[in-house]
Amino acid sequence: MARVGKKHSTDFYELRCISCGRTVREKESSTRCPSCRAPLDVHYDLGYIRSRLNRYSLRNSPAKALKYLDFYPLRNLDLVVSMNEGGTPLYRCTRLSERLGFRDLYIKNEGANPTGVFKDRGSLVELTKAKELGAKAVCVASTGNMAASVAAYASVAGLLCYVLVPEGTAIGKLAQALSYGARLLQVRGTYNDAARLTEEMSVRHGFYLAGDYAFRVEGQKSQAYEIIEQLDWRPPAAVIVPMGCGTNMAAVWKGFKEFYELGLIDRLPRMIGVQADGCAPILTAFQTGAERPTPVEKPFTVCTAVAAGDPVDGLKALAALRESGGCGVILSDAEILDAQQQLAHLESVFVEPAGAIPIAALGSLLTTGRIRPDEVVVCVATGNGLKDPKAAMRVLPSPATIEPSMAEVDKFLKLRLYEIRAAGARDGARSLFEKAPSRPRVVQTVRAELGVKLTAEYAKRVTALVTDFVEKGKRITKADLQYIVESVLKALSEPAPILQVEDFQITTSLKRKASAKVWFIFDGERAQAEGVGVGPVDAVVNALKSAAESRGKLFFDLVDFQVEINSPGTDASVETTIIMKDAKNDRVVATGTSPDIIVASVNAFVEGYNMLWSRQKS
Ligand SMILES: *Cc1c(COP(=O)(O)O)cnc(C)c1O
Ligand SMILES: [Zn+2]
């Protein structure tokens, strides 16, 4: 059939319910079946698509989502909403292959899309459809990436965009969605709470409902088309896809099937689905042979992008695994964060945790024989790591801050501070001591866990500090031990500081201001000072200020004070950061760590003051 203008001349596709088979007009619904609420699917007249197929241009123009317009259910190509998505790199992973024992391992880096995620491919079709249907505004529920993607495309389309996300959504994704102009609400609840509200919102207010529905699948299937083209039209043996709602798994599988049915490839890959153990409803159903997923009430995983407890496209994803002869692997957060690091270290591809789940699964797929080492395997790295930097920082050392002097750089190298921090960051939450340990035990643990040999003097101080913490009821984790060792190494490599705090005492009550008393040594001389404040931290900081001001001739000012709680629980370690400046506006940033917020604040203050003092002297 010939092309008439830029419009398709025929109904070359229809929407059909995947459960009751009913045909649905797209003006009626493009999300769920009006009769049975099951998801819809787009069915094509493949003969029509085949008749329009330009095999020459398909083979000879570079892969890009826009290249496949004829494979999308769009009627008016004048309305296409695009940001030039797709065409993402397919990397051959040589170092990772070698490490894991594969021969032909690839990463499809979907983080290279305009908003950093494969969802842009779906937004291309979905927002174009919203315009075709005359929408004035769209609404969407999201764990963050969908929000950013739909917001960006809605803005290009000139449509208002309302977004509902669960509270605690990754900061990079929030900032993106808001910047693109989305009107965003955070819901105190899960992704599925947000999804339920959004569906209702679309009906009540007449907004176009965007999200993991049939038209999005049509856009996202271009990942499969591109993989085929980038492998020179030889389909891979297996493709590994992280699953949240299961929509992307369904989309990639549909893409492969269409190329197969059009005779563009002669075999199909096995689809391997991967999920995090804090939210694995699709794979639990797959493994137990259940017909449909049982919802997970409270998903809990570092991979927030796949924390969909009641997956909209669970049935489609299960069908993809079963039809393709594929399988599934469920991974722990620790394994996934480790894989995220491996991928970054070995291949310089930085993904968000969800995007690393396929990498985490490779080892077990190989050892259980579900993938052979000589097979061509593609992992879909779904999203860019910059969207959720906090997740990556959970297993990375927070970089030390130094004074701007070469002596500080030398000290950093000589004391091996980077190595100690890096060791402490790996598995940092593991508990090491719950009771006061002996000195030999401390020496042995420090060597095994942090790779440092303590001399007698260092060992004595580290043991004393560990004992101190334990006696206050704190269990010592690996990260705590790293902090203690580092502060002892630093303290002993420096001359005695001008200000040292020996003890403090605080009185607080419901009705009166808090008051604090500190006993300190200034330049070798013992003294005490007092202060009051709105709370205990404020009071002790004021007492310290008065201690310093009464002795030293150093003008200083507190610029900022921040508190961060590092790990969950009541015995978590607290990190305080104090920024101070002197009369010449020179600033220092000092930190203190302790299970006790007041001790952490005292430590930060003392460190900051001593830094300002030594700067002034030099
Ligand atoms: C949305 C998303 C997924 C999951 O895709 P579904 O279609 O919900 O299964 C995986 N990774 C990232 C980065 C995502 O944004
Ligand atoms: Zn139905």
XYZ file of C-alpha atoms and ligand atoms in Angstrom:
634
model
C 0.000 0.000 0.000
C 1.303 3.432 -0.882
C 1.782 6.215 1.582
C -0.795 8.983 1.410
C 0.737 12.242 2.529
C 2.187 11.751 5.981
C -0.846 9.909 7.247
C -1.508 6.211 7.253
C -4.453 5.456 5.029
C -5.747 2.449 6.897
C -6.334 1.005 10.309
C -3.179 -1.019 10.272
C -3.295 -1.858 13.979
C -5.765 -2.415 16.758
C -5.741 -2.512 20.542
C -6.718 -5.835 22.051
C -7.149 -6.971 25.652
C -4.535 -9.570 26.550
C -7.003 -11.380 28.794
C -10.521 -11.398 27.300
C -9.394 -10.610 23.769
C -11.824 -7.742 23.339
C -10.915 -5.108 20.751
C -10.754 -1.617 22.258
C -10.961 1.695 20.419
C -8.031 3.898 21.418
C -10.332 6.851 22.112
C -12.120 4.649 24.646
C -8.998 3.485 26.474
C -5.347 2.979 25.702
C -4.437 1.696 29.154
C -6.674 -1.100 30.446
C -9.497 -3.191 29.040
C -12.812 -1.459 29.849
C -14.413 -4.887 30.446
C -11.865 -6.764 32.526
C -9.164 -4.165 33.414
C -6.353 -6.329 31.984
C -3.570 -4.614 29.965
C -4.007 -4.005 26.258
C -1.696 -4.932 23.449
C -1.189 -3.465 19.974
C -1.753 -5.949 17.120
C -0.554 -5.026 13.645
C -1.494 -5.940 10.192
C 2.018 -7.212 9.556
C 1.297 -7.511 5.853
C 0.788 -3.748 5.751
C 4.015 -3.099 7.632
C 5.868 -5.527 5.391
C 4.544 -3.761 2.298
C 5.927 -0.436 3.521
C 9.217 -1.850 4.720
C 12.225 -0.297 3.054
C 14.814 -2.971 3.676
C 17.554 -0.949 2.049
C 17.129 2.036 4.352
C 16.565 -0.250 7.341
C 19.929 -1.869 6.764
C 21.841 1.211 5.740
C 20.827 4.010 8.027
C 22.121 4.177 11.593
C 20.019 2.781 14.443
C 17.736 5.395 16.065
C 14.232 5.202 17.497
C 12.873 7.543 14.790
C 14.036 5.208 12.081
C 11.277 2.768 12.988
C 8.276 5.090 12.645
C 6.554 2.556 10.400
C 6.574 0.050 13.272
C 4.713 2.340 15.639
C 0.927 2.714 15.965
C 0.947 6.372 14.878
C -1.482 7.866 12.417
C -0.293 11.420 12.057
C 3.447 11.701 11.625
C 3.261 15.494 11.644
C 2.716 15.304 15.377
C 5.773 13.223 16.319
C 7.250 14.246 19.677
C 10.909 13.308 19.628
C 14.170 14.185 21.324
C 16.222 12.037 19.001
C 16.140 9.080 21.385
C 17.602 5.612 20.885
C 20.693 4.821 18.884
C 22.313 3.977 22.196
C 25.698 2.221 22.173
C 26.018 -1.535 22.315
C 29.342 -2.047 24.076
C 31.323 -5.215 23.824
C 32.544 -5.852 27.376
C 36.004 -7.301 27.018
C 37.262 -6.933 30.562
C 34.007 -7.985 32.179
C 33.737 -10.982 29.820
C 37.217 -12.062 30.757
C 36.537 -11.691 34.470
C 33.302 -13.693 34.294
C 34.250 -16.245 31.666
C 32.136 -15.121 28.711
C 33.216 -14.708 25.126
C 30.665 -12.322 23.655
C 29.107 -10.168 26.316
C 27.443 -6.852 25.419
C 25.880 -3.955 27.285
C 23.069 -2.014 25.647
C 23.630 1.318 27.355
C 20.165 2.824 27.632
C 21.474 5.473 30.011
C 22.607 7.293 26.864
C 19.032 8.341 26.026
C 18.008 12.027 26.314
C 16.769 11.778 29.907
C 19.099 8.894 30.799
C 16.744 5.915 30.519
C 15.104 3.621 27.925
C 11.715 5.081 28.815
C 12.379 7.922 26.364
C 11.720 5.493 23.526
C 8.293 4.805 24.996
C 7.638 8.477 25.609
C 8.239 9.161 21.915
C 5.245 7.021 20.959
C 3.126 7.723 24.021
C 3.316 11.521 23.903
C 2.828 11.550 20.139
C -0.306 9.484 20.740
C -1.431 11.906 23.458
C -1.233 14.705 20.887
C -3.036 12.660 18.231
C -5.843 12.076 20.714
C -6.010 15.778 21.517
C -4.857 15.633 25.146
C -4.333 18.923 26.983
C -2.507 17.461 29.954
C -0.945 14.136 30.910
C -0.545 12.477 34.282
C 1.799 9.691 35.240
C 2.866 7.648 38.270
C 6.535 6.904 38.578
C 9.418 5.755 40.748
C 11.319 8.653 39.152
C 12.578 7.796 35.675
C 9.158 7.661 34.078
C 8.439 11.042 35.690
C 11.539 12.633 34.193
C 11.002 11.097 30.769
C 7.291 11.869 30.450
C 7.868 15.379 31.823
C 10.541 16.060 29.195
C 8.409 14.804 26.296
C 5.260 16.511 27.585
C 7.189 19.750 27.598
C 8.307 19.202 23.986
C 4.700 18.388 23.106
C 3.464 21.514 24.863
C 1.331 19.543 27.305
C 0.965 20.047 31.040
C 2.367 17.152 33.034
C 1.246 15.953 36.460
C 3.426 13.404 38.239
C 2.911 11.327 41.368
C 5.963 9.645 42.888
C 6.421 7.726 46.134
C 8.116 9.668 48.912
C 11.874 9.146 48.929
C 12.337 9.164 45.145
C 15.967 9.565 44.027
C 16.995 13.199 44.026
C 18.411 13.253 40.480
C 15.110 12.069 39.065
C 13.085 14.593 41.072
C 15.322 17.456 39.979
C 14.983 16.371 36.351
C 11.189 16.052 36.385
C 10.758 19.404 38.126
C 13.184 21.116 35.768
C 11.272 19.897 32.731
C 8.254 21.577 34.280
C 6.317 18.693 35.797
C 3.826 19.467 38.543
C 4.921 16.880 41.009
C 3.434 15.376 44.149
C 5.156 12.972 46.513
C 2.851 10.311 47.878
C 3.370 8.868 51.342
C 3.212 5.297 50.121
C 4.531 2.937 47.478
C 4.723 3.223 43.707
C 1.468 1.265 43.477
C -0.297 3.786 45.715
C 0.856 6.515 43.331
C -0.263 4.465 40.305
C -3.741 3.886 41.744
C -4.186 7.615 42.440
C -2.920 8.591 39.006
C -5.426 6.346 37.220
C -8.215 7.908 39.253
C -6.854 11.393 38.612
C -6.886 10.814 34.852
C -10.547 9.767 34.909
C -11.704 12.574 37.217
C -9.816 15.375 35.514
C -9.661 14.095 31.961
C -5.861 13.926 31.776
C -4.190 11.539 29.367
C -2.853 8.653 31.451
C 0.784 7.993 30.584
C 2.788 5.099 31.978
C 3.400 1.410 31.449
C 0.663 0.814 28.927
C 0.315 -0.513 25.380
C 1.649 2.522 23.481
C 4.783 2.717 25.625
C 5.565 -0.905 24.797
C 5.487 0.054 21.113
C 8.167 2.687 21.560
C 10.386 0.656 23.844
C 10.538 -2.305 21.477
C 13.079 -0.373 19.391
C 15.741 -1.594 21.863
C 15.354 -5.042 20.301
C 15.501 -3.669 16.750
C 18.708 -1.806 17.529
C 20.344 -4.786 19.238
C 19.696 -6.867 16.109
C 21.119 -4.194 13.827
C 24.121 -3.504 16.042
C 24.964 -7.218 16.083
C 24.915 -7.131 12.298
C 21.507 -8.800 12.037
C 22.579 -11.842 14.049
C 20.258 -12.177 17.036
C 21.903 -12.782 20.420
C 21.342 -16.060 22.286
C 20.087 -14.358 25.422
C 18.994 -10.891 26.512
C 18.870 -9.971 30.193
C 16.366 -7.311 31.270
C 15.646 -5.909 34.763
C 11.933 -6.043 35.557
C 9.786 -3.641 37.564
C 6.347 -3.401 35.979
C 7.564 -5.915 33.399
C 6.700 -3.516 30.577
C 10.187 -3.241 29.216
C 10.660 -7.011 29.170
C 7.412 -7.260 27.203
C 8.551 -4.485 24.860
C 11.973 -5.940 24.066
C 10.444 -9.373 23.453
C 7.776 -7.880 21.169
C 10.497 -6.143 19.165
C 12.372 -9.386 18.569
C 9.182 -11.233 17.658
C 8.186 -8.594 15.111
C 11.557 -8.704 13.362
C 11.249 -12.489 13.350
C 7.730 -12.436 11.932
C 8.787 -9.966 9.262
C 11.559 -12.365 8.281
C 14.333 -9.964 9.243
C 15.902 -12.534 11.613
C 15.717 -16.299 11.617
C 15.717 -17.085 15.326
C 14.734 -15.567 18.641
C 16.778 -14.983 21.806
C 15.922 -16.369 25.241
C 14.629 -13.599 27.470
C 16.080 -13.593 30.980
C 14.304 -11.486 33.583
C 16.062 -10.261 36.715
C 14.667 -8.718 39.896
C 15.871 -7.633 43.326
C 14.937 -9.887 46.242
C 13.081 -7.025 47.970
C 10.583 -6.953 45.099
C 10.427 -10.034 42.866
C 6.734 -10.763 42.218
C 7.186 -11.693 38.544
C 10.000 -14.145 39.120
C 8.352 -15.660 42.163
C 5.373 -16.459 39.931
C 7.695 -17.755 37.210
C 9.546 -20.041 39.580
C 6.428 -21.437 41.235
C 4.641 -21.879 37.926
C 1.863 -19.526 39.039
C -0.371 -18.056 36.370
C 0.048 -14.478 37.592
C 2.242 -12.555 40.079
C 1.149 -12.137 43.680
C 1.682 -8.476 44.634
C 4.450 -7.564 47.076
C 2.924 -5.190 49.646
C 6.050 -3.354 50.733
C 8.855 -3.478 48.185
C 12.250 -2.793 49.727
C 15.331 -2.542 47.540
C 18.096 -0.122 46.624
C 16.876 -0.552 43.019
C 14.014 1.911 43.378
C 13.417 1.934 39.613
C 12.112 -1.636 39.785
C 10.270 -1.400 43.104
C 6.847 -2.060 41.566
C 5.081 -4.420 43.968
C 2.038 -5.004 41.753
C 3.498 -5.094 38.232
C 1.082 -3.797 35.574
C 2.640 -5.953 32.877
C 3.440 -8.986 35.010
C 1.445 -11.224 32.656
C 3.186 -9.937 29.545
C 6.601 -10.359 31.176
C 5.810 -13.910 32.289
C 4.700 -14.693 28.748
C 8.002 -13.350 27.381
C 10.039 -15.588 29.703
C 7.892 -18.651 28.969
C 7.511 -18.228 25.188
C 11.199 -17.539 24.677
C 12.397 -20.455 26.811
C 14.070 -17.996 29.138
C 14.451 -17.900 32.878
C 14.909 -15.555 35.827
C 17.380 -14.693 38.566
C 16.645 -12.916 41.864
C 19.558 -10.936 43.357
C 20.256 -9.248 46.679
C 20.929 -5.519 46.982
C 24.527 -6.259 48.022
C 25.129 -8.329 44.879
C 23.565 -5.618 42.728
C 25.628 -2.776 44.225
C 28.712 -4.913 43.746
C 27.807 -5.472 40.080
C 27.218 -1.729 39.650
C 30.799 -1.155 40.828
C 32.222 -3.926 38.629
C 30.578 -2.482 35.552
C 31.931 0.973 36.342
C 35.437 -0.286 37.195
C 35.856 -2.676 34.307
C 33.866 -1.046 31.507
C 33.445 2.567 32.677
C 29.678 2.309 32.348
C 28.006 3.952 35.343
C 24.425 2.753 35.794
C 21.849 3.159 38.497
C 21.378 0.051 40.670
C 18.416 -1.324 38.667
C 20.529 -1.159 35.522
C 23.177 -3.363 37.135
C 20.886 -6.291 38.003
C 21.638 -8.131 34.726
C 25.381 -7.943 35.445
C 24.790 -9.284 38.947
C 22.979 -12.277 37.452
C 25.720 -13.313 35.007
C 27.783 -15.395 37.423
C 24.939 -17.633 38.503
C 23.557 -17.955 34.949
C 26.922 -19.286 33.871
C 27.550 -21.675 36.764
C 24.063 -23.167 36.506
C 24.510 -23.658 32.760
C 21.576 -21.454 31.802
C 23.960 -19.500 29.624
C 26.910 -21.136 27.901
C 30.199 -19.228 27.921
C 30.367 -19.087 24.120
C 26.896 -17.595 23.638
C 26.249 -14.003 22.594
C 24.620 -12.287 25.569
C 23.207 -8.765 25.830
C 22.562 -7.064 29.174
C 20.206 -4.095 29.046
C 21.770 -1.395 31.246
C 18.532 0.462 31.718
C 19.467 3.772 33.362
C 22.228 6.280 34.012
C 24.004 6.191 37.392
C 23.896 9.961 37.867
C 20.194 9.737 38.587
C 20.779 8.167 41.980
C 24.302 9.003 43.153
C 23.398 8.323 46.781
C 22.816 4.656 46.052
C 26.319 4.279 44.633
C 27.851 6.202 47.529
C 26.560 3.528 49.900
C 29.476 1.329 48.902
C 31.985 4.031 47.980
C 34.437 5.804 50.278
C 33.396 9.373 51.012
C 36.462 11.306 49.891
C 38.658 12.865 52.560
C 38.837 16.656 52.674
C 42.275 18.197 53.106
C 43.865 21.560 53.642
C 45.281 23.082 50.450
C 48.860 22.086 51.148
C 51.224 19.518 49.669
C 51.963 18.261 53.193
C 48.323 17.204 53.440
C 48.487 15.413 50.111
C 51.663 13.623 51.229
C 50.058 12.622 54.511
C 47.062 11.254 52.648
C 49.351 9.078 50.536
C 51.691 8.040 53.360
C 48.943 7.044 55.776
C 47.161 5.182 52.937
C 43.975 7.000 53.832
C 42.260 6.295 50.529
C 42.801 2.555 50.851
C 41.535 2.565 54.421
C 38.406 4.482 53.464
C 37.730 2.275 50.467
C 38.061 -0.859 52.623
C 35.739 0.652 55.239
C 33.106 1.486 52.625
C 32.870 -2.080 51.358
C 30.385 -3.929 53.516
C 30.657 -1.043 56.002
C 27.527 -1.930 57.970
C 28.913 -5.310 59.100
C 29.200 -5.485 62.867
C 32.728 -6.201 64.173
C 32.672 -5.668 67.929
C 29.796 -5.749 70.370
C 31.957 -6.140 73.489
C 35.210 -4.374 74.372
C 37.920 -6.293 72.466
C 41.490 -7.074 73.562
C 44.330 -5.182 71.917
C 45.612 -8.191 69.889
C 42.069 -8.783 68.659
C 41.875 -5.148 67.508
C 45.231 -5.417 65.722
C 44.184 -8.599 63.979
C 40.759 -7.231 62.956
C 42.224 -3.982 61.608
C 44.702 -5.935 59.537
C 42.098 -8.334 58.160
C 39.379 -5.766 57.494
C 41.274 -2.614 56.531
C 44.636 -3.969 55.424
C 46.635 -1.824 57.866
C 49.265 -3.013 60.345
C 48.985 -1.005 63.564
C 52.094 -0.241 65.584
C 51.875 -0.583 69.398
C 51.129 3.108 69.958
C 48.376 3.204 67.321
C 46.929 -0.091 68.562
C 46.670 1.278 72.082
C 44.727 4.351 70.978
C 42.464 2.481 68.588
C 41.619 -0.059 71.308
C 40.863 2.734 73.764
C 38.504 4.452 71.331
C 36.746 1.223 70.360
C 36.286 0.427 74.059
C 34.906 3.907 74.632
C 32.276 3.483 71.922
C 31.315 -0.038 73.010
C 30.899 1.062 76.601
C 28.404 3.672 75.455
C 26.350 0.823 74.014
C 27.424 1.168 70.384
C 28.274 -1.868 68.328
C 31.287 -1.190 66.127
C 30.768 -1.709 62.415
C 33.459 -1.916 59.796
C 32.760 1.685 58.791
C 33.119 2.801 62.432
C 36.444 1.004 62.737
C 37.675 2.709 59.569
C 36.755 6.087 61.017
C 38.473 5.356 64.333
C 41.668 4.083 62.689
C 41.773 7.048 60.362
C 41.360 9.605 63.117
C 44.040 7.935 65.254
C 46.486 7.811 62.337
C 45.860 11.453 61.558
C 46.036 12.634 65.166
C 49.337 10.896 65.843
C 50.897 12.247 62.687
C 50.192 15.824 63.736
C 51.505 18.064 66.539
C 49.223 18.384 69.581
C 46.295 20.607 68.637
C 45.756 23.965 70.345
C 42.244 23.056 71.577
C 41.300 19.715 73.115
C 38.053 18.864 74.894
C 38.365 16.612 77.934
C 34.723 16.307 78.904
C 31.366 18.025 78.822
C 28.099 18.007 80.698
C 24.687 19.025 79.442
C 21.414 19.806 81.153
C 18.234 19.857 79.145
C 14.638 20.177 80.195
C 11.246 20.582 78.602
C 10.696 24.208 79.583
C 14.108 25.808 79.863
C 16.996 26.391 77.490
C 19.674 23.693 77.404
C 22.925 24.507 79.154
C 26.356 22.988 78.694
C 29.666 23.002 80.490
C 32.932 21.986 78.807
C 36.287 21.082 80.323
C 39.047 21.792 77.866
C 42.779 22.220 77.388
C 43.894 25.305 75.478
C 47.561 25.489 74.565
C 48.359 23.050 77.400
C 46.296 24.856 80.006
C 43.147 23.351 81.607
C 40.021 25.493 81.873
C 36.238 25.356 81.643
C 33.487 27.294 79.901
C 29.697 27.365 79.767
C 27.006 28.064 77.234
C 23.248 27.894 76.699
C 21.215 27.145 73.595
C 17.869 26.055 72.183
C 18.963 22.411 72.393
C 21.877 20.334 73.629
C 23.917 20.625 70.427
C 23.443 24.370 70.285
C 24.367 24.662 73.981
C 27.569 22.667 73.674
C 28.612 24.529 70.544
C 28.046 27.825 72.359
C 30.126 26.607 75.323
C 32.914 25.672 72.918
C 32.696 29.049 71.212
C 33.049 30.785 74.520
C 35.976 28.481 75.453
C 37.777 29.374 72.242
C 36.936 33.076 72.345
C 38.028 33.474 75.976
C 41.512 32.135 75.188
C 42.616 32.547 71.636
C 43.061 35.722 69.704
C 41.529 34.091 66.688
C 38.393 35.581 65.227
C 36.129 32.894 63.803
C 32.545 32.471 62.753
C 30.304 29.428 62.280
C 28.982 29.490 58.736
C 27.075 26.233 58.587
C 26.255 23.138 60.579
C 24.900 19.912 59.073
C 24.016 16.533 60.497
C 23.809 13.285 58.587
C 22.802 9.905 59.979
C 24.866 7.253 58.242
C 23.045 4.005 58.857
C 19.625 3.056 60.170
C 18.987 2.220 63.849
C 19.310 3.967 67.164
C 23.020 3.204 67.420
C 23.710 4.620 63.955
C 26.793 6.746 63.552
C 26.080 10.403 63.083
C 28.273 12.626 60.965
C 28.303 16.345 61.648
C 29.892 18.884 59.369
C 30.829 22.359 60.534
C 31.965 25.133 58.237
C 33.899 27.949 59.910
C 35.583 31.047 58.614
C 38.117 33.481 60.022
C 38.423 37.269 59.777
C 39.929 36.980 56.299
C 36.955 34.901 55.138
C 39.101 31.781 54.854
C 36.882 28.745 55.307
C 37.419 25.291 56.738
C 35.111 22.305 56.577
C 35.379 19.962 59.553
C 33.565 16.723 60.307
C 32.997 14.630 63.404
C 31.549 11.127 63.644
C 30.087 9.356 66.644
C 26.956 7.437 67.622
C 26.269 10.467 69.802
C 25.289 13.614 67.935
C 26.757 15.832 70.664
C 30.125 14.059 70.611
C 30.128 14.276 66.825
C 29.421 18.014 67.032
C 32.177 18.571 69.612
C 34.642 16.659 67.413
C 33.734 18.670 64.346
C 34.010 21.968 66.199
C 37.400 21.103 67.672
C 38.711 19.916 64.313
C 37.510 23.069 62.567
C 38.905 25.419 65.164
C 42.274 23.690 65.202
C 42.437 23.860 61.425
C 41.728 27.609 61.435
C 44.345 28.079 64.153
C 47.084 26.203 62.334
C 46.276 28.055 59.118
C 46.596 31.374 60.864
C 49.971 30.377 62.289
C 51.393 29.262 58.964
C 11.556 1.629 34.636
C 12.893 1.041 34.839
C 13.106 -0.348 34.899
C 11.982 -1.339 34.879
O 11.226 -1.334 33.720
P 9.729 -1.911 33.737
O 9.236 -1.604 32.396
O 9.010 -1.194 34.841
O 9.841 -3.365 34.045
C 14.390 -0.799 35.037
N 15.430 0.043 35.137
C 15.270 1.366 35.097
C 16.470 2.235 35.230
C 14.009 1.914 34.950
O 13.858 3.238 34.944
Zn -10.458 -7.638 28.770
